[in-house]
Coordinates of N, CA and C in Angstrom, one line a residue:
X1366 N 8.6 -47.6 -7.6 CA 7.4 -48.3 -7.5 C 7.1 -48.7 -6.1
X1367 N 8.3 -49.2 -5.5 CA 7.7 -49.4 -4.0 C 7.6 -48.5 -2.8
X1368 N 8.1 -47.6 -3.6 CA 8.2 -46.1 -2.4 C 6.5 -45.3 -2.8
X1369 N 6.1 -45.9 -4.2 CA 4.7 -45.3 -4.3 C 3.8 -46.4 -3.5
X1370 N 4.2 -47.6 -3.5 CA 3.3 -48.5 -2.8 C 3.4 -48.3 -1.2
X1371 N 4.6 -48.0 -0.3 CA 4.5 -47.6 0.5 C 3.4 -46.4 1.0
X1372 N 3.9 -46.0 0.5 CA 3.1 -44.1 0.3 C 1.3 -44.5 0.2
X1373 N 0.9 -45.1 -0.5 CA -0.4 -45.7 -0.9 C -1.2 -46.5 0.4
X1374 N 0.3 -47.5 0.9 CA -0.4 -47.9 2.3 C -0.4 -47.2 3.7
X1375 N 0.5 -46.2 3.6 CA 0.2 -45.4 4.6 C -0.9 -43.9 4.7
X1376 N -1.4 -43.8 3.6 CA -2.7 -43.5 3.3 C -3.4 -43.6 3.7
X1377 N -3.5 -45.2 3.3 CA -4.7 -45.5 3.4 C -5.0 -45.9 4.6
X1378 N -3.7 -46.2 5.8 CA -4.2 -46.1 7.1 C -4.2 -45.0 7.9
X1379 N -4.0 -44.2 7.1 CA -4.5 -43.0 7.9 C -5.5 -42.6 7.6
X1380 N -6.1 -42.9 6.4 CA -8.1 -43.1 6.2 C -8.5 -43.8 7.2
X1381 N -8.0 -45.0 7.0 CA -8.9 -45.7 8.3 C -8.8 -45.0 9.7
X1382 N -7.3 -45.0 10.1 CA -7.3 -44.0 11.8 C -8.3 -43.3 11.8
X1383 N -8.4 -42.2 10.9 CA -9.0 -40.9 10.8 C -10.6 -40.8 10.9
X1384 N -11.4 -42.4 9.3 CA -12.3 -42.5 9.8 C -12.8 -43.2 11.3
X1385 N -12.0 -44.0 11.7 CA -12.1 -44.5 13.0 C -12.4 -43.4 14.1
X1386 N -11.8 -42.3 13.8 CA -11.5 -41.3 14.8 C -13.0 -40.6 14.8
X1387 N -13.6 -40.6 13.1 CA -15.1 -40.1 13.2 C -15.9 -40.6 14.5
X1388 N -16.1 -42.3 13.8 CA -16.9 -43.0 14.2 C -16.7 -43.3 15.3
X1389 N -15.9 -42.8 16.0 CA -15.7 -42.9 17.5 C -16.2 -41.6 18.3
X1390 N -16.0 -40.5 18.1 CA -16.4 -39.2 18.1 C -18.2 -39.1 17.8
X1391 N -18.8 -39.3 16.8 CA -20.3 -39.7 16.7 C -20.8 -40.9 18.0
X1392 N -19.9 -42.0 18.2 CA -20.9 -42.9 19.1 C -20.4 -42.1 20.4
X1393 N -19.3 -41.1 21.1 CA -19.3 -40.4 22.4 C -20.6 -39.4 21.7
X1394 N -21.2 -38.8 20.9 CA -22.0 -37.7 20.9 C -23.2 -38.5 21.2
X1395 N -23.2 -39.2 20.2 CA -24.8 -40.2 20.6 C -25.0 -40.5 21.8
X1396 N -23.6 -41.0 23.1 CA -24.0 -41.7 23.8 C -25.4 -41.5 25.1
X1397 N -26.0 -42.0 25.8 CA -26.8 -42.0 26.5 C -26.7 -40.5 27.7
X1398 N -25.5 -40.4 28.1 CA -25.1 -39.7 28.7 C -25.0 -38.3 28.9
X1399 N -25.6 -38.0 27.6 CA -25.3 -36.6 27.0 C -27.2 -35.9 27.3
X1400 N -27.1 -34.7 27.5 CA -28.5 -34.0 27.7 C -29.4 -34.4 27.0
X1401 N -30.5 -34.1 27.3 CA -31.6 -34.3 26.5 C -31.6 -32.9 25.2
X1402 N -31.2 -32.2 25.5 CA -31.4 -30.4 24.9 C -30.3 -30.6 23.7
X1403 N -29.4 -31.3 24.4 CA -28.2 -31.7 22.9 C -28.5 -31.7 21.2
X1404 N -28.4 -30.8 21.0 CA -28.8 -31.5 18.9 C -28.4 -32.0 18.5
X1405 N -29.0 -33.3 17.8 CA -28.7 -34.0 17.2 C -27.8 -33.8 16.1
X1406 N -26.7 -34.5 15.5 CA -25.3 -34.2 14.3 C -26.0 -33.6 13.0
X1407 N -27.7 -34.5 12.8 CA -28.7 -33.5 11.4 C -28.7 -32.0 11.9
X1408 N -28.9 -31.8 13.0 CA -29.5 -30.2 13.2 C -28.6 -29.4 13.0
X1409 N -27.4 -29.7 13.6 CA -26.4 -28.8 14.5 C -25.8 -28.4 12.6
X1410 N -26.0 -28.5 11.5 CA -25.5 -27.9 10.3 C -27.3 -26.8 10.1
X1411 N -27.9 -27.1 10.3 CA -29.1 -26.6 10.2 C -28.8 -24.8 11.1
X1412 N -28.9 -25.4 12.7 CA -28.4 -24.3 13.6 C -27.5 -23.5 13.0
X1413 N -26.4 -23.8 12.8 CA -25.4 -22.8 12.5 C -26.1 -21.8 10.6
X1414 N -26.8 -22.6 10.0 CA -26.9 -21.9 8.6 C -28.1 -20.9 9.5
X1415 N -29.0 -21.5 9.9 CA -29.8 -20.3 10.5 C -29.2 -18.8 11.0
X1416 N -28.2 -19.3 11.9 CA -27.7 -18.3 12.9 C -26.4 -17.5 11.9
X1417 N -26.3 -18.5 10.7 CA -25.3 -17.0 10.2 C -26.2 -16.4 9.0
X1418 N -27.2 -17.2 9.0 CA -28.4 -15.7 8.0 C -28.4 -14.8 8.9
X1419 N -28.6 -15.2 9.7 CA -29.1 -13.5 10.8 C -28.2 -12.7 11.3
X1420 N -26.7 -13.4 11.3 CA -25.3 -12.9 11.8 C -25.1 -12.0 9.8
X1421 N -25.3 -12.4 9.2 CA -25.1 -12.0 8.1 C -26.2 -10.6 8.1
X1422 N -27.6 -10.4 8.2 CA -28.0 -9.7 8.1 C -27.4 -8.3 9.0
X1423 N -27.5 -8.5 10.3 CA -26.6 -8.0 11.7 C -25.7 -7.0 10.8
X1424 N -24.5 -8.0 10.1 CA -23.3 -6.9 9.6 C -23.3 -6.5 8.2
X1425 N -24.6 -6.5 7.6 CA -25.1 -5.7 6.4 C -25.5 -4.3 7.2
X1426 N -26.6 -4.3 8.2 CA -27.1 -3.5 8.8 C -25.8 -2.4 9.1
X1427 N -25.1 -3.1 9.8 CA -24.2 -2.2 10.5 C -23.1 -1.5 9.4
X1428 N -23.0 -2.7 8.3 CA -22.2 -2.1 7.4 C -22.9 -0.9 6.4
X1429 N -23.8 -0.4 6.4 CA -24.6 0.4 5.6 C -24.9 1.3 6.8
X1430 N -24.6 1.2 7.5 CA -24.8 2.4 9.3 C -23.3 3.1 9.3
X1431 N -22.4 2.3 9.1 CA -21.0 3.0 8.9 C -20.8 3.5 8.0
X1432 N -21.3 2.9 6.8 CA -21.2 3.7 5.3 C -21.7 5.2 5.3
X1433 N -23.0 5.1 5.7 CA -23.9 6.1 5.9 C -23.1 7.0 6.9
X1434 N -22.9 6.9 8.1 CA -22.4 7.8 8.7 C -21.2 8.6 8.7
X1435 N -19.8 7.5 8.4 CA -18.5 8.0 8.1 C -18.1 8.4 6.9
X1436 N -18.7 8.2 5.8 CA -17.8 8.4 4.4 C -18.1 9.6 4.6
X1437 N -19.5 10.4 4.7 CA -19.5 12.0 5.1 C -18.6 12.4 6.2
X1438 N -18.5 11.7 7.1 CA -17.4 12.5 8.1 C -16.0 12.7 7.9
X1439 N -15.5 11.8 7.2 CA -14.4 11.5 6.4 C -13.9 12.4 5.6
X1440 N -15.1 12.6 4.3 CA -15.2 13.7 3.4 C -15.0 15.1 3.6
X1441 N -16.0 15.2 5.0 CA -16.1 16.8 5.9 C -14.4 17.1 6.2
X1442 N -13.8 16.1 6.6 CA -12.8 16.4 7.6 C -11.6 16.9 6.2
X1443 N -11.5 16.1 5.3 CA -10.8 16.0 4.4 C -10.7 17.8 3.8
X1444 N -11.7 17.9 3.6 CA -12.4 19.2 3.0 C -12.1 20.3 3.8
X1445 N -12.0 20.2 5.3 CA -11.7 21.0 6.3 C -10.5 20.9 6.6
X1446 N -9.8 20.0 6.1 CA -7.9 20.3 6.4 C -7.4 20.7 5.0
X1447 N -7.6 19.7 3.5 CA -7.3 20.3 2.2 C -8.6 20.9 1.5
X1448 N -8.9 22.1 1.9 CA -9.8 23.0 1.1 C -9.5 23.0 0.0
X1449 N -8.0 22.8 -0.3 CA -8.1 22.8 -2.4 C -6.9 21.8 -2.2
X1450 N -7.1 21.2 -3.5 CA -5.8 20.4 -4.2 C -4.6 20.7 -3.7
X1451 N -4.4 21.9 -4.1 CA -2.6 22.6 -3.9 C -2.1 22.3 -2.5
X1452 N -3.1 22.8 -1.3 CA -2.5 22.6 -0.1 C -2.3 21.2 0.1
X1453 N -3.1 20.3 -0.4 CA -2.9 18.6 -0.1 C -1.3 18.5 -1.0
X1454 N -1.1 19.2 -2.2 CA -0.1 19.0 -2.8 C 1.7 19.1 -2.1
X1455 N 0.9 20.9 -2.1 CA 2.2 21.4 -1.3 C 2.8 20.5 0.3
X1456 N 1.8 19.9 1.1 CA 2.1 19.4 2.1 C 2.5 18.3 1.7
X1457 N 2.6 17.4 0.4 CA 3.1 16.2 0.5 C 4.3 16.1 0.0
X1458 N 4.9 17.2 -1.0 CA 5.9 17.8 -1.1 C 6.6 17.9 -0.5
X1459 N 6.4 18.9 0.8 CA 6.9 19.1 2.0 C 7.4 17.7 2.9
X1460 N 6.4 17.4 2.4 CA 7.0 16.2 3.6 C 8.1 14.8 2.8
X1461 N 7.8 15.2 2.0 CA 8.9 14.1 0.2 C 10.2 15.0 0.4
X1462 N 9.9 16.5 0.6 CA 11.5 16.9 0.6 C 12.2 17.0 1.8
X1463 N 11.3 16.5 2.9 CA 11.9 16.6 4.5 C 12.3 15.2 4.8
X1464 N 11.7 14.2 4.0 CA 12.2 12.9 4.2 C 13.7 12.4 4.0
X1465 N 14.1 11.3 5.0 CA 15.2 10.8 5.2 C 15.4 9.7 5.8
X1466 N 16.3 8.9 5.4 CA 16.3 7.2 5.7 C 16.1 7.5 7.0
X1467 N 15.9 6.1 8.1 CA 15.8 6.1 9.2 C 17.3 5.6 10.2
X1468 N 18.1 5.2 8.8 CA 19.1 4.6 9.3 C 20.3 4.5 8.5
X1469 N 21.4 4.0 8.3 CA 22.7 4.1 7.3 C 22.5 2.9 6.7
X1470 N 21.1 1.8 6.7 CA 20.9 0.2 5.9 C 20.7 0.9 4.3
X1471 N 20.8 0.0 4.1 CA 20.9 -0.3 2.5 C 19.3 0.0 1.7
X1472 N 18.3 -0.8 2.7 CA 17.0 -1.0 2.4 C 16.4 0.5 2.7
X1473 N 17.0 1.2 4.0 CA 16.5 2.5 4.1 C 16.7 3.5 3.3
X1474 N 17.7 3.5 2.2 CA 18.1 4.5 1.5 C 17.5 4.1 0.3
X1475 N 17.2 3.4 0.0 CA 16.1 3.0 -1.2 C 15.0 3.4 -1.3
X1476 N 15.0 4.8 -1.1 CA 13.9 5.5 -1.5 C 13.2 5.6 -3.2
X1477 N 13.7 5.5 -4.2 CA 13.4 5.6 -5.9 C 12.1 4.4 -5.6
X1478 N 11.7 3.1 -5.0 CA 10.9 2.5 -5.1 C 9.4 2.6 -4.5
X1479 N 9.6 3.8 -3.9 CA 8.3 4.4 -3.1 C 7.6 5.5 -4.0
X1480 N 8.3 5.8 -5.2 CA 7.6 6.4 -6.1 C 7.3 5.6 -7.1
X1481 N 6.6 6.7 -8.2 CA 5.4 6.0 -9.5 C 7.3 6.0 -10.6
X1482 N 6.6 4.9 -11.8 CA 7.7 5.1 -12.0 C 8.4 6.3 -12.8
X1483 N 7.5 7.3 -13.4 CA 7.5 8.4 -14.3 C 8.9 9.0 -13.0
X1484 N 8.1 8.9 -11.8 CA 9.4 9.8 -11.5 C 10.8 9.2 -10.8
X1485 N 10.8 8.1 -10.5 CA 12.0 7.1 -10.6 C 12.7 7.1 -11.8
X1486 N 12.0 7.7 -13.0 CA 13.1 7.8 -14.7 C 13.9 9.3 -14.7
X1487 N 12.5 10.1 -13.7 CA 13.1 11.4 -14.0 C 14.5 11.1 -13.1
X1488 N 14.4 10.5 -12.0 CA 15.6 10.6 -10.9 C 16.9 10.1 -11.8
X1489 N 16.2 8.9 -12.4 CA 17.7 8.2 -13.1 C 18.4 9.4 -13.9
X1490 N 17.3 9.9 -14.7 CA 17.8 11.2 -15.6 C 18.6 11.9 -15.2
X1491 N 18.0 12.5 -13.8 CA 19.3 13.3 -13.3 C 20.2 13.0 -13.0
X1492 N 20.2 11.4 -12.0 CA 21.6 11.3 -11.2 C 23.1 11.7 -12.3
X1493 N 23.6 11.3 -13.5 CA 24.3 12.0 -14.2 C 24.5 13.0 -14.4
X1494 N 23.4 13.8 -14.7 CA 23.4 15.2 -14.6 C 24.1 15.7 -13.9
X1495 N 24.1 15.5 -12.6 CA 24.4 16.1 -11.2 C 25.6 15.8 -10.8
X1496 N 26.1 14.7 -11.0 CA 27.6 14.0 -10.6 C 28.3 14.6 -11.5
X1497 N 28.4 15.2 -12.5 CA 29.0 16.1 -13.2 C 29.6 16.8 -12.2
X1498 N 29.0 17.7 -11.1 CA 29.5 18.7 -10.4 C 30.1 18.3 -8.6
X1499 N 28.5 17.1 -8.6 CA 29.0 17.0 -7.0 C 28.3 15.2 -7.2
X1500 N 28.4 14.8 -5.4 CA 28.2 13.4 -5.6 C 27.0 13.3 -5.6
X1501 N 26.3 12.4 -6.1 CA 24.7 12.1 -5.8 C 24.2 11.4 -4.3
X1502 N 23.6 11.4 -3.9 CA 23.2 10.5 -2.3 C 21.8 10.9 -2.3
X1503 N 21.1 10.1 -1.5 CA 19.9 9.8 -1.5 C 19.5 11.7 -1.0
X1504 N 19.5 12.5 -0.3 CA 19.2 13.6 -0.3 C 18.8 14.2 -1.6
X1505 N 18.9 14.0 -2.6 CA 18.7 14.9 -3.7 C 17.5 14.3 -4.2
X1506 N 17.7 13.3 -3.7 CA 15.9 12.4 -4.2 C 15.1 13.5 -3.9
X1507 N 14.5 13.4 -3.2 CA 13.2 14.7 -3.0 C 13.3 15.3 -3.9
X1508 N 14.2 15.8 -4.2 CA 14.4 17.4 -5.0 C 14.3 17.5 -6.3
X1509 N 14.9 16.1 -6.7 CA 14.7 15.5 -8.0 C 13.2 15.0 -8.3
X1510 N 12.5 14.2 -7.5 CA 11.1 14.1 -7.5 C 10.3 15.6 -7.2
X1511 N 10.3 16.0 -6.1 CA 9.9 17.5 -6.3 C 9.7 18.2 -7.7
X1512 N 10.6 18.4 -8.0 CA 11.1 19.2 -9.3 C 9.9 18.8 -10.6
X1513 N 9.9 17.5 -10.5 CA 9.2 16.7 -11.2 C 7.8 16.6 -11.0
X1514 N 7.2 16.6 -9.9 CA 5.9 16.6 -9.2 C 5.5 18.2 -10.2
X1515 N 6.4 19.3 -9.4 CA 5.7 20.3 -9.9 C 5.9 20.7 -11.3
X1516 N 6.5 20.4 -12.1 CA 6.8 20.3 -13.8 C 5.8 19.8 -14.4
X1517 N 5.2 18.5 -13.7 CA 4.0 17.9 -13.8 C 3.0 18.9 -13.7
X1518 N 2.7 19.2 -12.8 CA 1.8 20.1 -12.2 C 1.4 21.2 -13.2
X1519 N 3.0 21.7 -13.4 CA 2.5 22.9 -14.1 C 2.0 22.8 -15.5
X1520 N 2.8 21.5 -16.2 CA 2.1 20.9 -17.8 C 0.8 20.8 -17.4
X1521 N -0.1 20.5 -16.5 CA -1.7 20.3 -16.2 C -2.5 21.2 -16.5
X1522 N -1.5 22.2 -15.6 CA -2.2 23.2 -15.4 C -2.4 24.0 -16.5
X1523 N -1.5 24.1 -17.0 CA -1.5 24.8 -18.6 C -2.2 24.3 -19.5
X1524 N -2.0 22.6 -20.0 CA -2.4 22.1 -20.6 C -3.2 21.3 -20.2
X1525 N -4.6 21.6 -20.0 CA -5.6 20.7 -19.5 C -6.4 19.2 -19.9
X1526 N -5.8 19.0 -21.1 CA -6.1 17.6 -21.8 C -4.7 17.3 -22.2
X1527 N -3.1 17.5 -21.6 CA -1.9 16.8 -21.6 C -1.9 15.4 -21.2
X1528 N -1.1 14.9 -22.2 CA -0.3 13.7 -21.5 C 0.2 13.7 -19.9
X1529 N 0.0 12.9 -19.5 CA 0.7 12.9 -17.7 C 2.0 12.1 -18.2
X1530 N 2.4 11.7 -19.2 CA 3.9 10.9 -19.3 C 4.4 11.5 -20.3
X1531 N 4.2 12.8 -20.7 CA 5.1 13.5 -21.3 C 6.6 13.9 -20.9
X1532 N 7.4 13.5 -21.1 CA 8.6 13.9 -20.9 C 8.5 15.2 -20.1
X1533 N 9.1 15.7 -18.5 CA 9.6 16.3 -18.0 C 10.2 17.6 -18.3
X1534 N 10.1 19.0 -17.9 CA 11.4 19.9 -18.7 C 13.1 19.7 -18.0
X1535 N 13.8 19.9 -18.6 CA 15.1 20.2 -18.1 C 15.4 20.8 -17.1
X1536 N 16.0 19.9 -16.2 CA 16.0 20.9 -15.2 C 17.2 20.7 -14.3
X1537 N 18.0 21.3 -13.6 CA 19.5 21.5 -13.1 C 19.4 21.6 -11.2
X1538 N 20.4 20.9 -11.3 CA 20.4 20.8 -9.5 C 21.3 21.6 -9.0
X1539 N 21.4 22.2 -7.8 CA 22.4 23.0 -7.6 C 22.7 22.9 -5.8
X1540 N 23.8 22.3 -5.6 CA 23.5 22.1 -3.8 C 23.7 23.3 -3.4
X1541 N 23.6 23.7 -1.9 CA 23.3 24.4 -0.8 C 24.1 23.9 0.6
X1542 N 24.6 24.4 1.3 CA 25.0 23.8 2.4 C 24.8 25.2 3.6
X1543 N 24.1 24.4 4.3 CA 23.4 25.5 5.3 C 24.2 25.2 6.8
X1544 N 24.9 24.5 7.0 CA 25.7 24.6 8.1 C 26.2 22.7 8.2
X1545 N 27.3 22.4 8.7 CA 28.4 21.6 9.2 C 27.8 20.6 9.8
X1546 N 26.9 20.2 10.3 CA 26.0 19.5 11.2 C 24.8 19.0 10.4
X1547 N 24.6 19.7 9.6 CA 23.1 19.3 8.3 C 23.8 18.7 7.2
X1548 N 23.0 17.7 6.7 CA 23.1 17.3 5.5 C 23.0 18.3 4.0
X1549 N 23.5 18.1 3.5 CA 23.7 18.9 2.5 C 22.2 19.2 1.9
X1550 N 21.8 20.1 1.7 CA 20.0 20.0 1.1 C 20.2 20.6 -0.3
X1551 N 19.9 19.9 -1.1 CA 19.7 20.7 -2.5 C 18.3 21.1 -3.2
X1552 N 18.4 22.3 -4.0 CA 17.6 23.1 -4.4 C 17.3 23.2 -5.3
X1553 N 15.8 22.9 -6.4 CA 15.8 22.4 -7.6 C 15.7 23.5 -7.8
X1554 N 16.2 24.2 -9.2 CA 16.5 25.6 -9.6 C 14.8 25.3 -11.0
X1555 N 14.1 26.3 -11.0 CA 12.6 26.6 -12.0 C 13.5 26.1 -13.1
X1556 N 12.2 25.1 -14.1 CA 12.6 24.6 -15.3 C 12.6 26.2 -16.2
X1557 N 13.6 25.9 -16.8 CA 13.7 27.1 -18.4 C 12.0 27.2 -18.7
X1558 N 11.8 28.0 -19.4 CA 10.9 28.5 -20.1 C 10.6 28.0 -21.3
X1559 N 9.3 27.0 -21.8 CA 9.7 26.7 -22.9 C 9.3 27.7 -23.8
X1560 N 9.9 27.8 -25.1 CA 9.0 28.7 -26.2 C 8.2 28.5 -26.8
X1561 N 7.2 29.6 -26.6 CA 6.2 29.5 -27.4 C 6.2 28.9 -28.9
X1562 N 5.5 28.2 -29.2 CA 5.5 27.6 -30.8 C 4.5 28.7 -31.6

């Protein structure tokens, strides 16, 4: 109780300081001393609502001038580097299977969190799979997502009103080692074929 009564009196003189601090502040604005051109404390809320209607109109204008001009240039350019789906595909692929931590941290090899999760299940799926024969390390990620991307892809493509979280096909990892100096790269081997029903 007296630590809230404390607390209540030191409040409340810092209301007072504070308004003190106004009313000290207002009679230096009012004083004699100050221009004639000065606006008065009524106006100067007036001033500023004026000046940001028109600051407001300013960056509608401009914002409907950018709109207008770049979403098409944007578009153009998009369209002039991925002419179709596939190449935007294959190049992001490419660059998911060429990726690699930046460093030996813990946080950089945590790659499974930079994907959706359909394919962070498929990765869990495999890691077992795979340690069956050899060890797992972040290298095989790509491959494992890869694999998955285009499994995806191809269910799409076949089946054009599919589920996108349909279960994945089966599919087997097999390492590669291309020289003593490289990291081991592995190669997602084509899902089986399913049978026709």
């Amino acid at each position: 109780m007296q630590t809230l009564q404390r607390q209540i009196r030191q409040a409340r003189m810092v209301t007072i300081t504070e308004v003190g601090k106004v009313e000290k502040a207002l009679e230096n604005y009012n004083a004699e001393n100050l221009d004639s051109d000065t606006p008065g404390v009524e106006e100067i809320p007036a001033r500023v609502e004026t000046n940001m209607e028109g600051a407001h109109g300013l960056v509608d204008q401009e914002h409907k001038g950018l709109v207008i001009v770049h979403i098409p240039l944007v578009v153009d350019h998009l369209k002039e580097k991925y002419g179709d789906k596939q190449a935007l595909i294959d190049e992001l692929l490419g660059k998911l299977h060429s990726a690699r931590a930046r460093s030996s941290r813990l946080e950089e090899k945590q790659l499974p969190v930079k994907f959706t999760v359909e394919v962070q299940k498929h990765v869990q799926r495999q890691n077992p799979r795979y340690e069956q024969g050899n060890a797992w390390d972040t290298s095989n990620l790509p491959a494992a997502a890869k694999v998955y991307i285009k499994s995806e892809l191809k269910k799409m493509a076949d089946e054009p009103n599919a589920d996108v979280n349909d279960q994945p096909d089966e599919v087997t990892m097999k390492p590669e080692n291309d020289d003593h100096n490289e990291q081991p790269r592995q190669q997602a081997l084509q899902p089986q074929q399913r049978q026709q029903d």
